[in-house]
Structures are given as structure tokens and as C-alpha cells.
XYZ file of C-alpha atoms in Angstrom:
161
model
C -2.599 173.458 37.832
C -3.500 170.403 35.649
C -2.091 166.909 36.168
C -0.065 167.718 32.811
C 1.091 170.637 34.268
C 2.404 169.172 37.276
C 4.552 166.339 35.004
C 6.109 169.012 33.227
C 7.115 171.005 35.956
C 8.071 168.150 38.252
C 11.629 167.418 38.677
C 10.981 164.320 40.397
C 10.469 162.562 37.461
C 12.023 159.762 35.140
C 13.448 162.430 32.861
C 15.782 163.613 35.865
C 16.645 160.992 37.266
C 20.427 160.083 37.302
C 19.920 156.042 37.669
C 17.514 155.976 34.598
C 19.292 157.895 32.504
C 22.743 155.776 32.630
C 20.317 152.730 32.351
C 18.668 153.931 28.878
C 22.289 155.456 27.908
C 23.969 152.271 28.860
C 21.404 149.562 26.909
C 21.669 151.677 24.226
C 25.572 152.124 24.260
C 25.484 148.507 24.489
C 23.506 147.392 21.811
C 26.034 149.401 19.287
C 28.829 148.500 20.530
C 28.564 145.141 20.345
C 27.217 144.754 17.031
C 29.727 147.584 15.929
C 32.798 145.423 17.460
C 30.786 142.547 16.787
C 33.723 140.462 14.633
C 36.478 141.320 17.510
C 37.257 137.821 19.369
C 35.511 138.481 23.194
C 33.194 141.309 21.088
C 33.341 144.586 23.209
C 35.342 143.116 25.884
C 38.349 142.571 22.636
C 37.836 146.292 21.552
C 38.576 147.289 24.956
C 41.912 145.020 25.565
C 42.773 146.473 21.978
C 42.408 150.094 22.936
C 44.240 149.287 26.282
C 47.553 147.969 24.332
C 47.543 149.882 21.983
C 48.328 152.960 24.350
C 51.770 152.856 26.069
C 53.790 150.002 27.638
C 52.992 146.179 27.090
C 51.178 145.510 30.400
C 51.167 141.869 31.610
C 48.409 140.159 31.842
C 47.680 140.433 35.161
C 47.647 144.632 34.799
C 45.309 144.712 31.689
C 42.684 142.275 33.563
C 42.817 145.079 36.193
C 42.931 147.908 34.004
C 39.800 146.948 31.814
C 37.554 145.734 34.797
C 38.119 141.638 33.860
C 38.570 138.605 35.719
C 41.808 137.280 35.348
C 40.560 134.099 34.260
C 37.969 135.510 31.348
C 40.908 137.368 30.824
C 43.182 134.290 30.022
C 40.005 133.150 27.640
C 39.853 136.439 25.686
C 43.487 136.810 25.194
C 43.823 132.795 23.746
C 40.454 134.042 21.060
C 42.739 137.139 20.300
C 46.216 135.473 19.960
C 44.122 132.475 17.563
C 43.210 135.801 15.483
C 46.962 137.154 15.605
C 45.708 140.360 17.030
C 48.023 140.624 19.853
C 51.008 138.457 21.196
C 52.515 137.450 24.363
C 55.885 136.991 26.008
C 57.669 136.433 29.252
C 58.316 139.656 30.864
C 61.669 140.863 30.842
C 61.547 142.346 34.548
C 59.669 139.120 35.863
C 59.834 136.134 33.448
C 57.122 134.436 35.675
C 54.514 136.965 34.529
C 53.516 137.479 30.485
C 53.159 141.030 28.605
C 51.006 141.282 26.196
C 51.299 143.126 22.635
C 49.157 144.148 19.834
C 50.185 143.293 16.562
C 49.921 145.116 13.054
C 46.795 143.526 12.288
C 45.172 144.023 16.025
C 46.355 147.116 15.420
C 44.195 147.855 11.732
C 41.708 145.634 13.406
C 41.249 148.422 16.423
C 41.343 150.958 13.761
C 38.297 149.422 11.284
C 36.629 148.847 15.020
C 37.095 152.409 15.873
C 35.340 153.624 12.559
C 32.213 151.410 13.058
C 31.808 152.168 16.843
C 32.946 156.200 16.104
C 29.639 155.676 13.728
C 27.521 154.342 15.610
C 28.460 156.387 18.782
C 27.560 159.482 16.473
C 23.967 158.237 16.188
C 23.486 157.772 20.102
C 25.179 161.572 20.692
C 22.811 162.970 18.075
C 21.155 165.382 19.703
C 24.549 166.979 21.126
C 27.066 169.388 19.525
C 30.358 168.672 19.406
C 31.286 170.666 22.673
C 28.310 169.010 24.515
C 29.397 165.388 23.442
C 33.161 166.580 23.866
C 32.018 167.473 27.304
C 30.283 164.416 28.184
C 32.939 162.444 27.130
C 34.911 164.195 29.488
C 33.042 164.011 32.650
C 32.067 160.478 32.104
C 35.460 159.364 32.008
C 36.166 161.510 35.013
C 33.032 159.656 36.740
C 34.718 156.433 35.774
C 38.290 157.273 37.085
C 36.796 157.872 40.307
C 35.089 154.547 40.470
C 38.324 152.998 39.725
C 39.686 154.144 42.503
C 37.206 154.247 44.779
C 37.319 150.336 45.873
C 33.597 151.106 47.447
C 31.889 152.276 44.123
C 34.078 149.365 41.756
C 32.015 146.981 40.146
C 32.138 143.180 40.552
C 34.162 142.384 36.859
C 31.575 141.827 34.422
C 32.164 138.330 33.734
């Protein structure tokens, strides 16, 4: 058996392993994203506040740090950049006036939206060589992946400050 051979039969390889693959998926996911969300205050970090409120119950602010993986104090930051942009709004909490919800407006809202078609484009050139089931699918397991590290406190990230 040749050396070429032995590459393509070899499962030990780059092409199977689980580490490299998020890494090239990841730099890749990240380079469109942020050009694709690229006029959102806070860039990809806005998108995903936006997507987070615009789902459900105003959280306060202390939740949605939590919920999107931010520290509380970049939080704070991002949240001033998107209130300057009247994309979302806060007020005291009407269970505990000490904390603050926070709420998307009309124009975060159409903001998300024109986001979503950019980054829905550009996500469709990354998933190219997928069918729709395949991408659904990945989609689906990913986010499954991600719910576990959420809750497993051993496998959560340090918030990507």
C-alpha cells in the first residue's frame, strides 16, 4: 500500500478529527457573521442580544448576560451602544424594581430582521455542500451540543469578553 493510500484510508487524520473541524467551521462562521451583522452596535455579540429579546419575556439584564454567554459588565457596554441606536429599551422590573428588563423595539426589531437576511445569506454559502435535511440536521445537533454545554458548568466557556 502506497503512502497515498494509507492517507486516504486513514481515519486518524485532519479530515476526522472533531477539534479541527469546529476550528475551520468556527473561523469561518465567524468571519460572516461579523461582517454580515457588521452595522449591529457590539457586531455579532448585538445580533445575538437581538435574537434573545426578541423571543419571549423581557429578561433583565442580569438573565440575558447569562443566557448569551456575556459578562455582565460587556453586557452593560453593549446594551448602552444598542439603547444609543434605539434598538432595544430598558425599565425597572415590575417584580424587582432593583433589577432592569430589557426590550427590543420596532426598529431593533426590523434591524434583527435585515440582520437575519444577510447572515441567512451568508450562512447558505458556508452550508453549501449540504441539503436542506443535512444542514436542517446539523443545525439541530449543534444546538443540542450547545444546550449541553450550558448546562454542564464543566464544559461552559469563560464569557468571551
Amino acid at each position: 500500500m502506497t503512502a497515498s493510500n494509507t492517507a486516504a484510508t486513514d481515519d486518524s487524520g485532519l479530515e476526522t478529527d472533531l477539534g479541527w473541524a469546529i476550528r475551520q467551521v468556527s473561523s469561518a462562521f465567524r468571519r460572516i457573521a461579523t461582517s454580515s451583522v457588521a452595522d449591529l452596535p457590539g457586531g455579532p455579540r448585538g445580533y445575538l442580544v437581538l435574537v434573545a429579546l426578541a423571543s419571549g419575556e423581557p429578561p433583565s439584564q442580569l438573565a440575558l448576560a447569562q443566557q448569551v454567554s456575556l459578562d455582565r459588565t460587556v453586557m452593560t457596554y453593549l446594551l448602552d451602544d444598542l439603547e444609543k441606536r434605539r434598538l432595544i429599551t430598558r425599565r425597572p422590573d415590575p417584580r424587582d424594581r432593583r433589577a432592569r428588563q430589557v426590550l427590543i423595539t420596532e426598529e431593533g426589531r426590523a434591524e434583527l430582521e435585515r440582520s437575519r437576511r444577510q447572515l441567512s445569506t451568508a450562512e447558505a454559502r458556508l452550508l453549501a455542500d449540504l441539503d436542506e435535511n443535512d444542514a436542517g440536521q446539523l443545525r439541530r445537533l449543534l444546538t443540542r451540543v450547545a444546550q449541553t454545554t450550558q448546562r454542564d458548568d464543566s464544559l461552559s466557556a469563560t464569557p468571551d469578553c
